[in-house]
Amino acid sequence: GENVEQHPSTLSVQEGDSAVIKCTYSDSASNYFPWYKQELGKRPQLIIDIRSNVGEKKDQRIAVTLNKTAKHFSLHITETQPEDSAVYFCAEMTTDSWGKLQFGAGTQVVVTP
Amino acid sequence: EADIYQTPRYLVIGTGKKITLECSQTMGHDKMYWYQQDPGMELHLIHYSYGVNSTEKGDLSSESTVSRIRTEHFPLTLESARPSHTSQYLCASSALGGAYEQYFGPGTRLTVT
């Protein structure tokens, strides 16, 4: 994988609203796209991932969509809650790169009550 | 419980000192990684290993070195610490094969004065 661009860098949402973070990548061979959540002072943790043979994946209030043609993927958080406040990182990998992830720069999400 | 451990969690040290950051995992993973991260900022891969006696430099140039003599242990050494090395260092591991999730340790916050 090569560069991953992530937008926006900060996102402030009202509790209950939806949040969307978008990432674009340049390597057409990329085929694995995880999202990590890092709360303040904590370690990054995987929250959802998607592989290139799937266009969308959902897990309760979070979902990820992948558009391989346009080379972008997005994280959607619905019904946001204060505990969703964190930095979110997208990443991509080409599975023949032996597990090396290329991370985006991160999005600081703040959910206000 | 299977986990990744890093010691020390915090270290303040003077310029020119040699330091070793410890990382061990009880996950049974073959792949291990070191990332450098300023708080809440992008994760930069500095070293990785596919198994015992395998080490590679990552995408971010680093003056540190690593070793992998045992599967569960992946220490990082700075021969001569400088203020520019001040950062957080995160260790991670993942399994071989089709499971790509990386599990992160709690990190070591290093300050070089």
PDB file of C-alpha atoms in Angstrom:
ATOM      1  CA  GLY A   1       0.000   0.000   0.000  1.00  0.00           C
ATOM      2  CA  GLU A   2       0.970   3.601  -0.470  1.00  0.00           C
ATOM      3  CA  ASN A   3      -0.473   6.867   0.775  1.00  0.00           C
ATOM      4  CA  VAL A   4      -3.833   6.967   2.498  1.00  0.00           C
ATOM      5  CA  GLU A   5      -5.609  10.294   2.791  1.00  0.00           C
ATOM      6  CA  GLN A   6      -8.157  10.689   5.563  1.00  0.00           C
ATOM      7  CA  HIS A   7     -10.775  13.436   5.941  1.00  0.00           C
ATOM      8  CA  PRO A   8     -11.807  15.325   7.928  1.00  0.00           C
ATOM      9  CA  SER A   9      -9.038  15.748  10.487  1.00  0.00           C
ATOM     10  CA  THR A  10     -11.569  16.818  13.129  1.00  0.00           C
ATOM     11  CA  LEU A  11     -15.297  16.198  13.345  1.00  0.00           C
ATOM     12  CA  SER A  12     -17.691  17.572  15.912  1.00  0.00           C
ATOM     13  CA  VAL A  13     -21.182  16.063  16.042  1.00  0.00           C
ATOM     14  CA  GLN A  14     -24.204  16.382  18.271  1.00  0.00           C
ATOM     15  CA  GLU A  15     -25.114  13.284  20.259  1.00  0.00           C
ATOM     16  CA  GLY A  16     -27.522  11.190  18.245  1.00  0.00           C
ATOM     17  CA  ASP A  17     -26.349  12.487  14.873  1.00  0.00           C
ATOM     18  CA  SER A  18     -24.297  10.498  12.362  1.00  0.00           C
ATOM     19  CA  ALA A  19     -20.570  10.809  11.682  1.00  0.00           C
ATOM     20  CA  VAL A  20     -18.833   9.938   8.429  1.00  0.00           C
ATOM     21  CA  ILE A  21     -15.083   9.686   7.858  1.00  0.00           C
ATOM     22  CA  LYS A  22     -13.658   9.100   4.406  1.00  0.00           C
ATOM     23  CA  CYS A  23     -10.331   7.675   3.252  1.00  0.00           C
ATOM     24  CA  THR A  24      -8.845   7.449  -0.201  1.00  0.00           C
ATOM     25  CA  TYR A  25      -5.982   5.244  -1.286  1.00  0.00           C
ATOM     26  CA  SER A  26      -3.820   5.034  -4.371  1.00  0.00           C
ATOM     27  CA  ASP A  27      -2.689   1.403  -4.684  1.00  0.00           C
ATOM     28  CA  SER A  28      -5.154  -0.613  -6.762  1.00  0.00           C
ATOM     29  CA  ALA A  29      -3.702  -3.809  -5.234  1.00  0.00           C
ATOM     30  CA  SER A  30      -4.922  -2.843  -1.749  1.00  0.00           C
ATOM     31  CA  ASN A  31      -7.450  -5.399  -0.558  1.00  0.00           C
ATOM     32  CA  TYR A  32      -7.859  -5.044   3.208  1.00  0.00           C
ATOM     33  CA  PHE A  33      -9.251  -1.933   4.924  1.00  0.00           C
ATOM     34  CA  PRO A  34      -9.503  -1.774   8.731  1.00  0.00           C
ATOM     35  CA  TRP A  35     -10.626   1.028  11.012  1.00  0.00           C
ATOM     36  CA  TYR A  36      -9.040   1.562  14.425  1.00  0.00           C
ATOM     37  CA  LYS A  37     -10.369   3.607  17.321  1.00  0.00           C
ATOM     38  CA  GLN A  38      -7.993   5.200  19.822  1.00  0.00           C
ATOM     39  CA  GLU A  39      -9.465   6.748  22.930  1.00  0.00           C
ATOM     40  CA  LEU A  40      -7.451   9.346  24.810  1.00  0.00           C
ATOM     41  CA  GLY A  41      -4.451   7.714  26.479  1.00  0.00           C
ATOM     42  CA  LYS A  42      -5.414   4.243  25.247  1.00  0.00           C
ATOM     43  CA  ARG A  43      -4.099   1.865  22.624  1.00  0.00           C
ATOM     44  CA  PRO A  44      -5.628   1.681  19.113  1.00  0.00           C
ATOM     45  CA  GLN A  45      -8.249  -1.062  18.754  1.00  0.00           C
ATOM     46  CA  LEU A  46      -9.829  -2.529  15.650  1.00  0.00           C
ATOM     47  CA  ILE A  47     -13.519  -1.680  15.397  1.00  0.00           C
ATOM     48  CA  ILE A  48     -14.406  -2.919  11.931  1.00  0.00           C
ATOM     49  CA  ASP A  49     -12.679  -4.047   8.763  1.00  0.00           C
ATOM     50  CA  ILE A  50     -13.626  -4.860   5.188  1.00  0.00           C
ATOM     51  CA  ARG A  51     -12.014  -6.872   2.441  1.00  0.00           C
ATOM     52  CA  SER A  52     -12.058  -5.987  -1.230  1.00  0.00           C
ATOM     53  CA  ASN A  53     -14.581  -8.629  -2.217  1.00  0.00           C
ATOM     54  CA  VAL A  54     -17.281  -6.893  -0.129  1.00  0.00           C
ATOM     55  CA  GLY A  55     -18.867  -3.466  -0.700  1.00  0.00           C
ATOM     56  CA  GLU A  56     -20.329  -2.881   2.742  1.00  0.00           C
ATOM     57  CA  LYS A  57     -20.114  -4.286   6.244  1.00  0.00           C
ATOM     58  CA  LYS A  58     -22.128  -3.358   9.301  1.00  0.00           C
ATOM     59  CA  ASP A  59     -21.750  -3.989  13.021  1.00  0.00           C
ATOM     60  CA  GLN A  60     -24.472  -2.431  15.154  1.00  0.00           C
ATOM     61  CA  ARG A  61     -24.028   1.367  14.919  1.00  0.00           C
ATOM     62  CA  ILE A  62     -20.913   1.310  12.752  1.00  0.00           C
ATOM     63  CA  ALA A  63     -20.585   0.465   9.084  1.00  0.00           C
ATOM     64  CA  VAL A  64     -17.874   0.625   6.465  1.00  0.00           C
ATOM     65  CA  THR A  65     -18.404   1.043   2.733  1.00  0.00           C
ATOM     66  CA  LEU A  66     -15.830   0.420   0.038  1.00  0.00           C
ATOM     67  CA  ASN A  67     -15.744   1.777  -3.510  1.00  0.00           C
ATOM     68  CA  LYS A  68     -12.877   0.006  -5.259  1.00  0.00           C
ATOM     69  CA  THR A  69     -13.397   1.821  -8.538  1.00  0.00           C
ATOM     70  CA  ALA A  70     -13.015   5.221  -6.909  1.00  0.00           C
ATOM     71  CA  LYS A  71     -10.462   3.885  -4.399  1.00  0.00           C
ATOM     72  CA  HIS A  72     -12.173   5.169  -1.303  1.00  0.00           C
ATOM     73  CA  PHE A  73     -13.755   3.720   1.808  1.00  0.00           C
ATOM     74  CA  SER A  74     -15.764   5.323   4.559  1.00  0.00           C
ATOM     75  CA  LEU A  75     -16.681   4.772   8.199  1.00  0.00           C
ATOM     76  CA  HIS A  76     -20.241   5.563   9.229  1.00  0.00           C
ATOM     77  CA  ILE A  77     -21.269   5.906  12.859  1.00  0.00           C
ATOM     78  CA  THR A  78     -24.988   6.298  13.494  1.00  0.00           C
ATOM     79  CA  GLU A  79     -26.731   7.516  16.652  1.00  0.00           C
ATOM     80  CA  THR A  80     -23.452   8.822  18.052  1.00  0.00           C
ATOM     81  CA  GLN A  81     -22.860   8.703  21.795  1.00  0.00           C
ATOM     82  CA  PRO A  82     -20.273  10.478  23.986  1.00  0.00           C
ATOM     83  CA  GLU A  83     -18.245   7.255  24.222  1.00  0.00           C
ATOM     84  CA  ASP A  84     -17.708   7.444  20.456  1.00  0.00           C
ATOM     85  CA  SER A  85     -15.404  10.426  21.085  1.00  0.00           C
ATOM     86  CA  ALA A  86     -11.919   9.286  20.034  1.00  0.00           C
ATOM     87  CA  VAL A  87      -9.395   9.426  17.225  1.00  0.00           C
ATOM     88  CA  TYR A  88     -10.280   7.107  14.356  1.00  0.00           C
ATOM     89  CA  PHE A  89      -7.660   5.785  11.949  1.00  0.00           C
ATOM     90  CA  CYS A  90      -8.306   4.168   8.617  1.00  0.00           C
ATOM     91  CA  ALA A  91      -5.697   1.857   7.145  1.00  0.00           C
ATOM     92  CA  GLU A  92      -5.106  -0.201   4.068  1.00  0.00           C
ATOM     93  CA  MET A  93      -2.980  -3.176   3.204  1.00  0.00           C
ATOM     94  CA  THR A  94      -2.077  -5.310   0.266  1.00  0.00           C
ATOM     95  CA  THR A  95      -2.221  -8.800   1.665  1.00  0.00           C
ATOM     96  CA  ASP A  96       0.886  -9.826  -0.194  1.00  0.00           C
ATOM     97  CA  SER A  97       2.771  -7.125   1.752  1.00  0.00           C
ATOM     98  CA  TRP A  98       2.981  -9.480   4.707  1.00  0.00           C
ATOM     99  CA  GLY A  99       0.720  -7.536   7.010  1.00  0.00           C
ATOM    100  CA  LYS A 100       2.111  -4.029   6.718  1.00  0.00           C
ATOM    101  CA  LEU A 101      -0.664  -1.534   7.292  1.00  0.00           C
ATOM    102  CA  GLN A 102      -0.559   1.991   5.884  1.00  0.00           C
ATOM    103  CA  PHE A 103      -2.464   4.279   8.249  1.00  0.00           C
ATOM    104  CA  GLY A 104      -4.306   7.513   7.552  1.00  0.00           C
ATOM    105  CA  ALA A 105      -3.526  10.609   9.612  1.00  0.00           C
ATOM    106  CA  GLY A 106      -6.527  10.150  11.894  1.00  0.00           C
ATOM    107  CA  THR A 107      -9.820  11.941  12.591  1.00  0.00           C
ATOM    108  CA  GLN A 108     -10.558  13.438  16.007  1.00  0.00           C
ATOM    109  CA  VAL A 109     -14.270  12.874  16.635  1.00  0.00           C
ATOM    110  CA  VAL A 110     -15.951  14.835  19.404  1.00  0.00           C
ATOM    111  CA  VAL A 111     -19.523  13.964  20.322  1.00  0.00           C
ATOM    112  CA  THR A 112     -21.197  16.717  22.298  1.00  0.00           C
ATOM    113  CA  PRO A 113     -24.213  15.922  24.529  1.00  0.00           C
TER     114      PRO A 113
ATOM    115  CA  GLU B   1      -5.134 -13.671  29.422  1.00  0.00           C
ATOM    116  CA  ALA B   2      -3.492 -13.212  26.029  1.00  0.00           C
ATOM    117  CA  ASP B   3      -2.158  -9.691  25.692  1.00  0.00           C
ATOM    118  CA  ILE B   4       0.718  -7.460  24.606  1.00  0.00           C
ATOM    119  CA  TYR B   5       2.874  -5.916  27.295  1.00  0.00           C
ATOM    120  CA  GLN B   6       5.200  -2.960  27.096  1.00  0.00           C
ATOM    121  CA  THR B   7       7.652  -1.691  29.695  1.00  0.00           C
ATOM    122  CA  PRO B   8       8.324   0.868  30.867  1.00  0.00           C
ATOM    123  CA  ARG B   9       5.064   2.744  30.334  1.00  0.00           C
ATOM    124  CA  TYR B  10       6.773   6.095  30.907  1.00  0.00           C
ATOM    125  CA  LEU B  11      10.453   6.989  30.638  1.00  0.00           C
ATOM    126  CA  VAL B  12      12.264  10.283  31.074  1.00  0.00           C
ATOM    127  CA  ILE B  13      15.923  10.083  30.158  1.00  0.00           C
ATOM    128  CA  GLY B  14      18.832  12.380  29.362  1.00  0.00           C
ATOM    129  CA  THR B  15      20.416  12.917  25.955  1.00  0.00           C
ATOM    130  CA  GLY B  16      23.031  10.359  24.996  1.00  0.00           C
ATOM    131  CA  LYS B  17      21.697   7.514  27.132  1.00  0.00           C
ATOM    132  CA  LYS B  18      21.122   4.041  25.743  1.00  0.00           C
ATOM    133  CA  ILE B  19      17.610   2.708  26.264  1.00  0.00           C
ATOM    134  CA  THR B  20      15.691  -0.449  25.487  1.00  0.00           C
ATOM    135  CA  LEU B  21      11.925  -0.511  25.240  1.00  0.00           C
ATOM    136  CA  GLU B  22      10.508  -3.929  25.995  1.00  0.00           C
ATOM    137  CA  CYS B  23       7.611  -5.601  24.195  1.00  0.00           C
ATOM    138  CA  SER B  24       6.300  -9.077  24.811  1.00  0.00           C
ATOM    139  CA  GLN B  25       3.142 -10.837  23.714  1.00  0.00           C
ATOM    140  CA  THR B  26       1.291 -13.919  24.849  1.00  0.00           C
ATOM    141  CA  MET B  27      -0.962 -13.930  21.774  1.00  0.00           C
ATOM    142  CA  GLY B  28       1.024 -16.650  20.026  1.00  0.00           C
ATOM    143  CA  HIS B  29       1.568 -14.293  17.070  1.00  0.00           C
ATOM    144  CA  ASP B  30       4.419 -14.531  14.598  1.00  0.00           C
ATOM    145  CA  LYS B  31       4.332 -10.950  13.277  1.00  0.00           C
ATOM    146  CA  MET B  32       5.337  -8.024  15.454  1.00  0.00           C
ATOM    147  CA  TYR B  33       5.628  -4.293  14.784  1.00  0.00           C
ATOM    148  CA  TRP B  34       6.908  -1.060  16.307  1.00  0.00           C
ATOM    149  CA  TYR B  35       5.123   2.216  15.613  1.00  0.00           C
ATOM    150  CA  GLN B  36       6.050   5.754  16.588  1.00  0.00           C
ATOM    151  CA  GLN B  37       3.120   8.041  17.375  1.00  0.00           C
ATOM    152  CA  ASP B  38       2.892  11.554  18.717  1.00  0.00           C
ATOM    153  CA  PRO B  39      -0.270  11.653  20.904  1.00  0.00           C
ATOM    154  CA  GLY B  40      -3.400  11.387  18.769  1.00  0.00           C
ATOM    155  CA  MET B  41      -1.414  11.691  15.585  1.00  0.00           C
ATOM    156  CA  GLU B  42      -0.543   9.380  12.712  1.00  0.00           C
ATOM    157  CA  LEU B  43       1.037   5.974  13.376  1.00  0.00           C
ATOM    158  CA  HIS B  44       4.409   5.539  11.685  1.00  0.00           C
ATOM    159  CA  LEU B  45       5.819   2.032  11.217  1.00  0.00           C
ATOM    160  CA  ILE B  46       9.499   1.974  12.207  1.00  0.00           C
ATOM    161  CA  HIS B  47      10.282  -1.780  12.450  1.00  0.00           C
ATOM    162  CA  TYR B  48       8.573  -5.110  11.856  1.00  0.00           C
ATOM    163  CA  SER B  49       9.306  -8.800  12.105  1.00  0.00           C
ATOM    164  CA  TYR B  50       7.740 -11.890  10.541  1.00  0.00           C
ATOM    165  CA  GLY B  51       9.254 -14.285  13.054  1.00  0.00           C
ATOM    166  CA  VAL B  52      12.384 -15.272  14.927  1.00  0.00           C
ATOM    167  CA  ASN B  53      15.573 -13.803  13.407  1.00  0.00           C
ATOM    168  CA  SER B  54      13.514 -11.741  10.933  1.00  0.00           C
ATOM    169  CA  THR B  55      13.578  -7.927  11.232  1.00  0.00           C
ATOM    170  CA  GLU B  56      12.888  -5.196   8.698  1.00  0.00           C
ATOM    171  CA  LYS B  57      12.902  -1.403   8.731  1.00  0.00           C
ATOM    172  CA  GLY B  58       9.576   0.309   8.317  1.00  0.00           C
ATOM    173  CA  ASP B  59       8.468   3.297   6.311  1.00  0.00           C
ATOM    174  CA  LEU B  60       9.720   5.913   8.778  1.00  0.00           C
ATOM    175  CA  SER B  61      13.454   6.209   9.117  1.00  0.00           C
ATOM    176  CA  SER B  62      14.503   5.526  12.690  1.00  0.00           C
ATOM    177  CA  GLU B  63      17.805   5.456  14.524  1.00  0.00           C
ATOM    178  CA  SER B  64      16.561   2.590  16.654  1.00  0.00           C
ATOM    179  CA  THR B  65      17.318  -1.103  16.231  1.00  0.00           C
ATOM    180  CA  VAL B  66      15.313  -4.222  17.063  1.00  0.00           C
ATOM    181  CA  SER B  67      15.941  -7.903  17.640  1.00  0.00           C
ATOM    182  CA  ARG B  68      13.744 -10.985  17.546  1.00  0.00           C
ATOM    183  CA  ILE B  69      15.433 -13.867  19.316  1.00  0.00           C
ATOM    184  CA  ARG B  70      12.227 -15.286  20.790  1.00  0.00           C
ATOM    185  CA  THR B  71       8.790 -15.335  19.182  1.00  0.00           C
ATOM    186  CA  GLU B  72       7.120 -13.533  22.069  1.00  0.00           C
ATOM    187  CA  HIS B  73       9.753 -10.816  22.581  1.00  0.00           C
ATOM    188  CA  PHE B  74      10.556  -7.822  20.326  1.00  0.00           C
ATOM    189  CA  PRO B  75      12.691  -5.188  22.096  1.00  0.00           C
ATOM    190  CA  LEU B  76      13.578  -1.816  20.577  1.00  0.00           C
ATOM    191  CA  THR B  77      16.893  -0.136  21.396  1.00  0.00           C
ATOM    192  CA  LEU B  78      18.097   3.431  21.043  1.00  0.00           C
ATOM    193  CA  GLU B  79      21.885   3.543  21.332  1.00  0.00           C
ATOM    194  CA  SER B  80      22.025   7.282  22.029  1.00  0.00           C
ATOM    195  CA  ALA B  81      18.764   9.032  22.864  1.00  0.00           C
ATOM    196  CA  ARG B  82      18.107  12.550  21.541  1.00  0.00           C
ATOM    197  CA  PRO B  83      15.280  15.046  22.188  1.00  0.00           C
ATOM    198  CA  SER B  84      13.966  14.283  18.659  1.00  0.00           C
ATOM    199  CA  HIS B  85      13.210  10.744  19.882  1.00  0.00           C
ATOM    200  CA  THR B  86      10.610  12.082  22.296  1.00  0.00           C
ATOM    201  CA  SER B  87       7.371  10.358  21.316  1.00  0.00           C
ATOM    202  CA  GLN B  88       5.108   7.431  22.101  1.00  0.00           C
ATOM    203  CA  TYR B  89       6.214   3.993  20.935  1.00  0.00           C
ATOM    204  CA  LEU B  90       3.558   1.367  20.299  1.00  0.00           C
ATOM    205  CA  CYS B  91       4.247  -2.329  19.854  1.00  0.00           C
ATOM    206  CA  ALA B  92       1.778  -4.519  17.974  1.00  0.00           C
ATOM    207  CA  SER B  93       1.409  -8.100  16.826  1.00  0.00           C
ATOM    208  CA  SER B  94      -0.656 -10.103  14.366  1.00  0.00           C
ATOM    209  CA  ALA B  95      -1.088 -13.696  13.304  1.00  0.00           C
ATOM    210  CA  LEU B  96       0.194 -15.310  10.155  1.00  0.00           C
ATOM    211  CA  GLY B  97      -2.228 -16.236   7.410  1.00  0.00           C
ATOM    212  CA  GLY B  98      -5.548 -14.574   6.692  1.00  0.00           C
ATOM    213  CA  ALA B  99      -6.149 -12.883  10.064  1.00  0.00           C
ATOM    214  CA  TYR B 100      -4.796  -9.379   9.559  1.00  0.00           C
ATOM    215  CA  GLU B 101      -5.914  -7.643  12.752  1.00  0.00           C
ATOM    216  CA  GLN B 102      -3.062  -5.980  14.611  1.00  0.00           C
ATOM    217  CA  TYR B 103      -3.258  -5.933  18.404  1.00  0.00           C
ATOM    218  CA  PHE B 104      -1.520  -3.063  20.107  1.00  0.00           C
ATOM    219  CA  GLY B 105       0.292  -2.800  23.399  1.00  0.00           C
ATOM    220  CA  PRO B 106      -0.359   0.099  25.820  1.00  0.00           C
ATOM    221  CA  GLY B 107       2.657   2.049  24.587  1.00  0.00           C
ATOM    222  CA  THR B 108       5.778   3.614  26.100  1.00  0.00           C
ATOM    223  CA  ARG B 109       5.807   7.388  26.447  1.00  0.00           C
ATOM    224  CA  LEU B 110       9.449   8.459  26.017  1.00  0.00           C
ATOM    225  CA  THR B 111      10.785  11.903  26.893  1.00  0.00           C
ATOM    226  CA  VAL B 112      14.410  12.741  26.182  1.00  0.00           C
ATOM    227  CA  THR B 113      15.678  15.848  27.942  1.00  0.00           C
TER     228      THR B 113
END
